[in-house]
Coordinates of C-alpha atoms and ligand atoms in Angstrom, one line a residue:
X1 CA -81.2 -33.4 -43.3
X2 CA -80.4 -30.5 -45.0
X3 CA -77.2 -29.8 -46.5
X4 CA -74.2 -27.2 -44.8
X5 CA -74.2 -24.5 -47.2
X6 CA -71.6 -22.9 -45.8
X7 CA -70.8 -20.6 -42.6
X8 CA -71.5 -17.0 -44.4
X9 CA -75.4 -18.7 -45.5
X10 CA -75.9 -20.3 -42.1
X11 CA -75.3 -16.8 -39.8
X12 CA -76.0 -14.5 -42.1
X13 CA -77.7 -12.2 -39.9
X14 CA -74.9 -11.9 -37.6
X15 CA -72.4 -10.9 -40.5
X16 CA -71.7 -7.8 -42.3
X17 CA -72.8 -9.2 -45.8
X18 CA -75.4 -8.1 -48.0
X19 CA -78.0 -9.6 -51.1
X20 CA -75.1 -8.4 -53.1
X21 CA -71.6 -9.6 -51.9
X22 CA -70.7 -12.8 -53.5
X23 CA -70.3 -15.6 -51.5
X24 CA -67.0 -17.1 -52.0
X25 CA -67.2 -20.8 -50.0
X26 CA -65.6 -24.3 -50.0
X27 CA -68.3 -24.9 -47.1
X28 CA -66.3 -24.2 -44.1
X29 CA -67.1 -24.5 -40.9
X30 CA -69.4 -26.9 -38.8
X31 CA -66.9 -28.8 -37.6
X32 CA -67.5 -31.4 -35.2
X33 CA -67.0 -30.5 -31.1
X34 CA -65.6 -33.7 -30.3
X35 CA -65.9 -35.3 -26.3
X36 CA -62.1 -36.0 -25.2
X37 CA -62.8 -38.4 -22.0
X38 CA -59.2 -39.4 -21.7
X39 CA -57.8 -35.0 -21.0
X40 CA -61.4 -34.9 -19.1
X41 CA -59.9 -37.8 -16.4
X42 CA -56.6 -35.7 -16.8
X43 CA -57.9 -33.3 -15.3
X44 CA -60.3 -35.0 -13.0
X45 CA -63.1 -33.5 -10.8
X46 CA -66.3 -34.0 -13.5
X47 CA -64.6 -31.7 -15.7
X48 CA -65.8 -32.2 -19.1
X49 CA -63.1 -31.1 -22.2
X50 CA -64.5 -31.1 -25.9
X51 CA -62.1 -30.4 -28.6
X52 CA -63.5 -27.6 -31.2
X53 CA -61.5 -29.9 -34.3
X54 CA -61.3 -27.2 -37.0
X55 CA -58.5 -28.7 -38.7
X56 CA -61.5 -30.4 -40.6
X57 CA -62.0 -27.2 -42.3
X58 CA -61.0 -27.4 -46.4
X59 CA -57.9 -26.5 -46.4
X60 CA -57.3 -27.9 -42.8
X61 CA -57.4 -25.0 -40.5
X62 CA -59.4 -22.1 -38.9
X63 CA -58.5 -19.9 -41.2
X64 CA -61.0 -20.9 -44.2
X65 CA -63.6 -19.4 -41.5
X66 CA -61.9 -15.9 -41.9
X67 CA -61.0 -16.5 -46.0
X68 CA -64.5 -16.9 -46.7
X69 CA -65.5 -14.0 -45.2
X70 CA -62.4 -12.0 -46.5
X71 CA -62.3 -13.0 -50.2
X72 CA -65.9 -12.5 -50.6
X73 CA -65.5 -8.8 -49.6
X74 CA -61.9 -8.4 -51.6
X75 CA -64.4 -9.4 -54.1
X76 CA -67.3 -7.4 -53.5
X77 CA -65.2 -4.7 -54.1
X78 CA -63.2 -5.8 -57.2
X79 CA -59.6 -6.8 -56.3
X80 CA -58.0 -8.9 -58.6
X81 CA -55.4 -10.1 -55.8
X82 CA -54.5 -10.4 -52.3
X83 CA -51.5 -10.7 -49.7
X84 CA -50.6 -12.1 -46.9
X85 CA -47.9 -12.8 -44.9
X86 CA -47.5 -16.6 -43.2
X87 CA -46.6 -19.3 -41.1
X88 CA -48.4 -21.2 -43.4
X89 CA -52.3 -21.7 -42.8
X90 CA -53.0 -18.3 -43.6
X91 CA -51.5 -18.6 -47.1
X92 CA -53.4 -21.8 -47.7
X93 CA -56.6 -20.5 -46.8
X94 CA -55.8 -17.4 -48.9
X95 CA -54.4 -19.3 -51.5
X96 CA -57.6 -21.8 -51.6
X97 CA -60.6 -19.1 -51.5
X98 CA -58.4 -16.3 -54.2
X99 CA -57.5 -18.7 -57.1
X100 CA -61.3 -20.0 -56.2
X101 CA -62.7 -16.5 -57.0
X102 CA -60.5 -15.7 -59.7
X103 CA -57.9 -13.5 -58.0
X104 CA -54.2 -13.6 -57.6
X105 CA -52.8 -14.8 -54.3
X106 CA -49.6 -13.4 -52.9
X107 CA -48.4 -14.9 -50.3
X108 CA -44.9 -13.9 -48.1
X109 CA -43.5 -16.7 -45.8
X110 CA -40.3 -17.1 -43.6
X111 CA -38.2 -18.7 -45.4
X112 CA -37.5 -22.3 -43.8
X113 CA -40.1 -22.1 -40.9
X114 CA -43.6 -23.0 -43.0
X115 CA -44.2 -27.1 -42.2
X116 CA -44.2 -28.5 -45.6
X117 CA -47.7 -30.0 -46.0
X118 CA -48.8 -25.8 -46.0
X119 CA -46.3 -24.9 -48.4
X120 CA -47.6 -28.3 -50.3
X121 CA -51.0 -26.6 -50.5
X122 CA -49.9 -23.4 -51.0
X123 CA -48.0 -24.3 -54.8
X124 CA -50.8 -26.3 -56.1
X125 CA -53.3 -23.8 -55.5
X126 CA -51.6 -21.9 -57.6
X127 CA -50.6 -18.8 -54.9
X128 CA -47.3 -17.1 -56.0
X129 CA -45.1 -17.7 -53.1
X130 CA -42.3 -15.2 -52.0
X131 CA -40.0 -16.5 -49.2
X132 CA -38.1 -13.9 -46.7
X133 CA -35.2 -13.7 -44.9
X134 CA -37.2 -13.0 -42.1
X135 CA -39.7 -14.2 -39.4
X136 CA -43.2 -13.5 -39.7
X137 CA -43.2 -10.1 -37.8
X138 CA -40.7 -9.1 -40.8
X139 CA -43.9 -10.7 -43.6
X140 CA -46.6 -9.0 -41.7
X141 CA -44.5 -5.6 -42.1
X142 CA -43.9 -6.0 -45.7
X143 CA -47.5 -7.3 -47.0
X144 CA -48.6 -4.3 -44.9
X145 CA -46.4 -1.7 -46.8
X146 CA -47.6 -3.7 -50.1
X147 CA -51.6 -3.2 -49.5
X148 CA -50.9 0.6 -48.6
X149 CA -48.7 1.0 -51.9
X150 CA -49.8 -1.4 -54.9
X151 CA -53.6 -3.4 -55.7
X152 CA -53.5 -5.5 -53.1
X153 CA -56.1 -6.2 -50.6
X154 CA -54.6 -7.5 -47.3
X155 CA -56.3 -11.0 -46.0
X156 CA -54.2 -10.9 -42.8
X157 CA -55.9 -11.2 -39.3
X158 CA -55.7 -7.0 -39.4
X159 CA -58.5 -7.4 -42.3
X160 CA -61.9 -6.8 -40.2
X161 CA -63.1 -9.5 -41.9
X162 CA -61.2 -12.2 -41.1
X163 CA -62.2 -11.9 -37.4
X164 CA -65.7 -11.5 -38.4
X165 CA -65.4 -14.9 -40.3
X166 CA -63.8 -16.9 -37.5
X167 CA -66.0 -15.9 -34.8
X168 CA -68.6 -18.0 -36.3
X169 CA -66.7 -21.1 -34.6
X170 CA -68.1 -19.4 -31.0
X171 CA -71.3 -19.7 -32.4
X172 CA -70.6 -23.5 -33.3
X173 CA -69.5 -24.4 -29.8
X174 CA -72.8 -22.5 -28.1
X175 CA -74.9 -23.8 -31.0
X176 CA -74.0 -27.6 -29.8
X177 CA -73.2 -27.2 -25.9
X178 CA -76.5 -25.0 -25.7
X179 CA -74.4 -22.4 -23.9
X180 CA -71.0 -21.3 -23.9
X181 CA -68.5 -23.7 -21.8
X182 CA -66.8 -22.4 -18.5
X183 CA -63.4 -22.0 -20.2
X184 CA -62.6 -21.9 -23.8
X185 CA -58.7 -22.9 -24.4
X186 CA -56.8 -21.4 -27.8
X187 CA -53.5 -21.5 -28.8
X188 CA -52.7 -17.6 -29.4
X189 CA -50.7 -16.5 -32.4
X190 CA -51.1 -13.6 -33.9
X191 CA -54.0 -12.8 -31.8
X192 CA -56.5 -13.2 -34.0
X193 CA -58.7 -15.9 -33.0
X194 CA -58.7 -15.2 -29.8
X195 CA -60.4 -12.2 -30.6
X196 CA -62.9 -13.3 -33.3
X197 CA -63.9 -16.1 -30.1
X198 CA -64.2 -13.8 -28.2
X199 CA -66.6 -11.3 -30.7
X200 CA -68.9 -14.4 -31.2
X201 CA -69.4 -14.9 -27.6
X202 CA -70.2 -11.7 -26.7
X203 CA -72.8 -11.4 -29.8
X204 CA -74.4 -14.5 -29.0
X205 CA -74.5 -13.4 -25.6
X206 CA -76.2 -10.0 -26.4
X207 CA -78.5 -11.8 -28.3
X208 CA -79.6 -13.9 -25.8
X209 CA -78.3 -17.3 -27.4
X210 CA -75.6 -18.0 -24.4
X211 CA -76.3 -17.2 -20.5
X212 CA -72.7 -16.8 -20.0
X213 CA -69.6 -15.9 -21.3
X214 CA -66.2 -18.0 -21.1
X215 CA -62.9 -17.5 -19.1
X216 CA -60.8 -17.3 -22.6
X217 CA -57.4 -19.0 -21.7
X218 CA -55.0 -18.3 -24.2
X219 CA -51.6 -20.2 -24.6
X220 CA -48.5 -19.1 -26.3
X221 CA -45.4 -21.2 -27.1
X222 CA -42.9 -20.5 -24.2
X223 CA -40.0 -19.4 -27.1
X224 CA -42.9 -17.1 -28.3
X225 CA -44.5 -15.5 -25.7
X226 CA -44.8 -11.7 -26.2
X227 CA -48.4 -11.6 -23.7
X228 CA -45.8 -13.5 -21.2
X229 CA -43.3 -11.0 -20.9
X230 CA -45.6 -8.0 -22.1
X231 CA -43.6 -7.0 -24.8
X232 CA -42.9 -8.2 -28.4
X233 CA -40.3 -10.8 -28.9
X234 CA -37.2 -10.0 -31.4
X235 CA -36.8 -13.6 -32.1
X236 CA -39.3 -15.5 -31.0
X237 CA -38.4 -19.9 -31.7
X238 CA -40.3 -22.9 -31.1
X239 CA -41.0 -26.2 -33.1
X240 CA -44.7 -25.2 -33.1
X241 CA -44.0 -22.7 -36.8
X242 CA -47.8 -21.6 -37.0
X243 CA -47.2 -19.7 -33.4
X244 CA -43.6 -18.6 -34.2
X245 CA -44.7 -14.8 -33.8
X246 CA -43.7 -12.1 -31.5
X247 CA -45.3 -9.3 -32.3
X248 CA -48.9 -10.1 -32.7
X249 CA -50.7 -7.8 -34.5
X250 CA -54.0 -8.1 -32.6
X251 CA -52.7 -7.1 -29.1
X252 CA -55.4 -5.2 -28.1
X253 CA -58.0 -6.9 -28.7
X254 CA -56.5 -10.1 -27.8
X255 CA -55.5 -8.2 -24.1
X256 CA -59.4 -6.9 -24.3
X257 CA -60.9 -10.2 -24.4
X258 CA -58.6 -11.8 -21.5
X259 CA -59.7 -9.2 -19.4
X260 CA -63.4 -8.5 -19.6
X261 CA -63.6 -12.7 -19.8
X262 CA -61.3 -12.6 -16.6
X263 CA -59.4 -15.0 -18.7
X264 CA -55.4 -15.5 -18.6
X265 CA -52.6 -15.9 -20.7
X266 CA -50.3 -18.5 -20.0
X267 CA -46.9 -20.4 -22.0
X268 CA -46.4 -23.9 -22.6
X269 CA -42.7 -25.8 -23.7
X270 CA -42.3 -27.0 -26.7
X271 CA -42.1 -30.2 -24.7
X272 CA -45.4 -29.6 -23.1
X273 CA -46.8 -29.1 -26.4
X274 CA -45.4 -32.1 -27.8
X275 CA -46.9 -34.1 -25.0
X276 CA -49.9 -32.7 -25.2
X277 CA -50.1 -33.2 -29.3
X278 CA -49.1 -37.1 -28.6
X279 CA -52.1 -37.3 -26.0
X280 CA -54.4 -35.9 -28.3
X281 CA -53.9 -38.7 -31.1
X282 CA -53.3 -41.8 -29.3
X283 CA -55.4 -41.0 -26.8
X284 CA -58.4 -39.5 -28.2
X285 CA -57.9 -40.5 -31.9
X286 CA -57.5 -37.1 -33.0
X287 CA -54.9 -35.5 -35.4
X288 CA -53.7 -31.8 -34.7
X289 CA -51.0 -29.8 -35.7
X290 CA -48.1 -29.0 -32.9
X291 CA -49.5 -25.8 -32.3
X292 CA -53.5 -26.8 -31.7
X293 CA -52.1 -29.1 -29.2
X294 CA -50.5 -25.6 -27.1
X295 CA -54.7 -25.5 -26.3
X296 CA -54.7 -28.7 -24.5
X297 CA -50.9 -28.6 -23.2
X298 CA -52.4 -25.0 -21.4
X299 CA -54.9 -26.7 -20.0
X300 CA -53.2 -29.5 -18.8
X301 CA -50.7 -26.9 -17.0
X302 CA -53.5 -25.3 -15.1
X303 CA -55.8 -28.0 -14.6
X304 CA -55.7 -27.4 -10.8
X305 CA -57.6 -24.0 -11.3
X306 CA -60.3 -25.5 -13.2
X307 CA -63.4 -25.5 -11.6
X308 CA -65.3 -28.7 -10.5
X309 CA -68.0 -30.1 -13.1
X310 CA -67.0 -27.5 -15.4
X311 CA -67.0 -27.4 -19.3
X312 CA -64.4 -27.0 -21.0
X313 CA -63.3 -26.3 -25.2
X314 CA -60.4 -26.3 -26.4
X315 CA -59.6 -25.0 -29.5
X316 CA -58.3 -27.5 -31.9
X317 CA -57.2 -24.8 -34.8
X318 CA -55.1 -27.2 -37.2
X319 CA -54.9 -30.2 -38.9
X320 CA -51.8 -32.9 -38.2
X321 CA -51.0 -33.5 -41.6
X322 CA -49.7 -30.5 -42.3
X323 CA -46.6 -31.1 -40.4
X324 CA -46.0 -34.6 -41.5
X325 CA -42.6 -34.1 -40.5
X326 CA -43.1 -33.4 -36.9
X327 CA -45.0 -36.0 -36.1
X328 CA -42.5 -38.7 -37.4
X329 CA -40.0 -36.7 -35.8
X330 CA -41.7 -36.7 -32.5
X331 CA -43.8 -40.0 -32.1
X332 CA -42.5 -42.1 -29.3
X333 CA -43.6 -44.9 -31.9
X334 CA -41.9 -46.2 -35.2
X335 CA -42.1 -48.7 -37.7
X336 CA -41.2 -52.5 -37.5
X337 CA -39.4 -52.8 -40.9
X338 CA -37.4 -55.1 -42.9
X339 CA -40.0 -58.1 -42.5
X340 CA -40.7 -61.4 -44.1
X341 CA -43.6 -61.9 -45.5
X342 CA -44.9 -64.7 -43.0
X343 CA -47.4 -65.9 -40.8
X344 CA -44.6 -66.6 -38.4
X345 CA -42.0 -63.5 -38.8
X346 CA -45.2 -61.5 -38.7
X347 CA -46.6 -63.0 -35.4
X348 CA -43.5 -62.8 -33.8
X349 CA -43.2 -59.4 -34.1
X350 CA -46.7 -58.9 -33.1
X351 CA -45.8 -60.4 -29.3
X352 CA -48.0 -63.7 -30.2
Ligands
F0G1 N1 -53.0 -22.4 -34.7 C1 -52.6 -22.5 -36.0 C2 -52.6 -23.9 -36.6 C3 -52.3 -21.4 -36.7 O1 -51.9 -21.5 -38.0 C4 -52.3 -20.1 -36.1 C5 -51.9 -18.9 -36.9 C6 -52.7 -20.0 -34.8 C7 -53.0 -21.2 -34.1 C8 -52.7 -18.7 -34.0 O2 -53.8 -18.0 -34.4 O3 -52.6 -16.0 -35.1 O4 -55.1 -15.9 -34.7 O5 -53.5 -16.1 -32.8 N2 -51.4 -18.9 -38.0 C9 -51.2 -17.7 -38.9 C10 -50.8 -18.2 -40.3 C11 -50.2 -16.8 -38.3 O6 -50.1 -17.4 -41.0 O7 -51.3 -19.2 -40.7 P1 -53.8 -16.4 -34.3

């Protein structure tokens, strides 16, 4: 067995690096597709659903995919820091992958709406955080206005980059399914994933690797839903804080890719969500932030359109521990306290 080396080593070929960039990696990526038989009887008719988990990533998201990428390039060219703005797995990822090559990490947040386990992450890799009175349409403006003025390269999703990173995890999915699946499901933020998805589809595809292309299904939070109503949100709300954007800055792509996959955007409660996000670990054992679970509450919504036999991903993009809160918060389960230590206290409250 040989050893991941990383995502930038493994597809190479199919990224815009050279002999000379240097490769800035905590091994991202190859993350496991996991089978999810419980949703797959959910939705019934032989459908088979595979969560893409990349909360397994280092720092627990998607985003490392797009960090290695962009910090090996910020670094390529010399910077000696970098911005972004953040609901909170962006600045991780940034934070992670700058301090890691020696840079300075800026990162912008709304202030009160970043779950703590990201903030957590953030300090102790050393980023130098800056809270707003804002959202983060208001961070995205600001770190924008920063790049353009001071010696700071931008590591949002508008960095090139970035996308190129994270469409490695479309390569992943074809890699192990042999082909792409019928749909792909993704919770849609800032737009940005969708996109990169979409990108690595579309190059496997043109290089023969995938005989099709996937429906991409993307799923906003119904508070936050700016491809819903067709124009940004002023104030977008919902309990799922990575997705709590209304302006996203990859709109046209993101529109681009739902249309030439004959794809659909859709919204999902913060109740659906929070359903679907319970499902997902005591169902299927697996542990996702509130707004990874949007994926699988979207499908769930329109499981009547999905065709028979199909196969279906959905995306899975973070980790549940870093919203501790929200789980304890929202779990229809809680802890039996304030017992004896005894055989018999302890076996009565076990039901025996
Ligand atoms: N899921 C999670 C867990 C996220 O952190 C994000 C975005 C998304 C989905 C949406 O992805 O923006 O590419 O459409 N988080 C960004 C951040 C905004 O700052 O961490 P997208």
């Amino acid at each position: 067995v040989k050893p991941w080396p990383g995502l930038i080593e493994t597809y190479r070929p199919y990224l815009p690096v050279t002999e000379s960039t240097p490769v800035v990696t905590l091994l991202e990526g190859n993350t496991p597709l996991i089978p999810a038989p419980y949703i797959s009887q959910q939705v019934g008719k032989g459908v088979k659903v595979f969560v893409k988990y990349d909360g397994l990533n280092p720092t627990g998201s998607f985003k490392d995919r797009g960090m290695t990428m962009a910090i090996s390039k910020a670094k390529e060219d010399g910077a000696k820091a970098v911005i972004c703005a953040s609901t909170g797995n962006t600045s991780a990822a940034a934070a992670a992958y700058a301090r890691r090559a020696g840079m300075r990490a800026f990162v912008i947040i709304p202030d009160g709406y970043v779950a703590l386990g990201k903030l957590a992450q953030a300090l102790l890799y050393g980023a130098e955080v800056i809270a707003i009175d804002g959202n983060f349409d208001d961070a995205l403006t600001v770190v924008k206005q920063m790049a353009e003025n001071y010696p700071v390269t931008l590591v949002n999703s508008v960095n090139p980059y970035r996308l190129e990173g994270q469409k490695t995890a479309a390569f992943e999915v074809v890699d192990v399914l042999g082909n792409a699946p019928d749909w792909l499901c993704i919770p849609v933020g800032n737009a940005g994933n969708i996109s990169a998805y979409w990108m690595g589809f579309c190059q496997y595809h043109s290089l023969g690797k995938t005989s099709k292309l996937p429906k991409m299904m993307g799923f906003q939070a119904a508070g936050a839903a700016p491809f819903i109503g067709g124009q940004p949100v002023a104030k977008p709300e919902t309990l799922a804080t990575a997705i709590r954007i209304g302006n996203p800055a990859n709109w046209d792509k993101a529109w681009g890719a739902k249309d030439a996959s004959q794809g659909e955007f859709n919204a999902v409660t913060d109740e659906e969500i929070l359903e679907a996000y319970r499902i997902l670990a005591a169902h299927e054992g697996v542990f996702c932030e509130p707004a990874s679970a949007a994926s699988v509450a979207g499908l769930l919504k329109v499981k009547d359109q999905v065709p028979a036999e199909s196969t279906i991903v959905c995306v899975l993009t973070g980790n549940g521990l870093k919203d501790p809160d929200c789980a304890i918060k929202h779990s229809d389960n809680q802890v039996k306290s304030g017992i004896k230590p005894e055989l018999s206290q302890v076996a009565k409250v076990m039901g025996f």
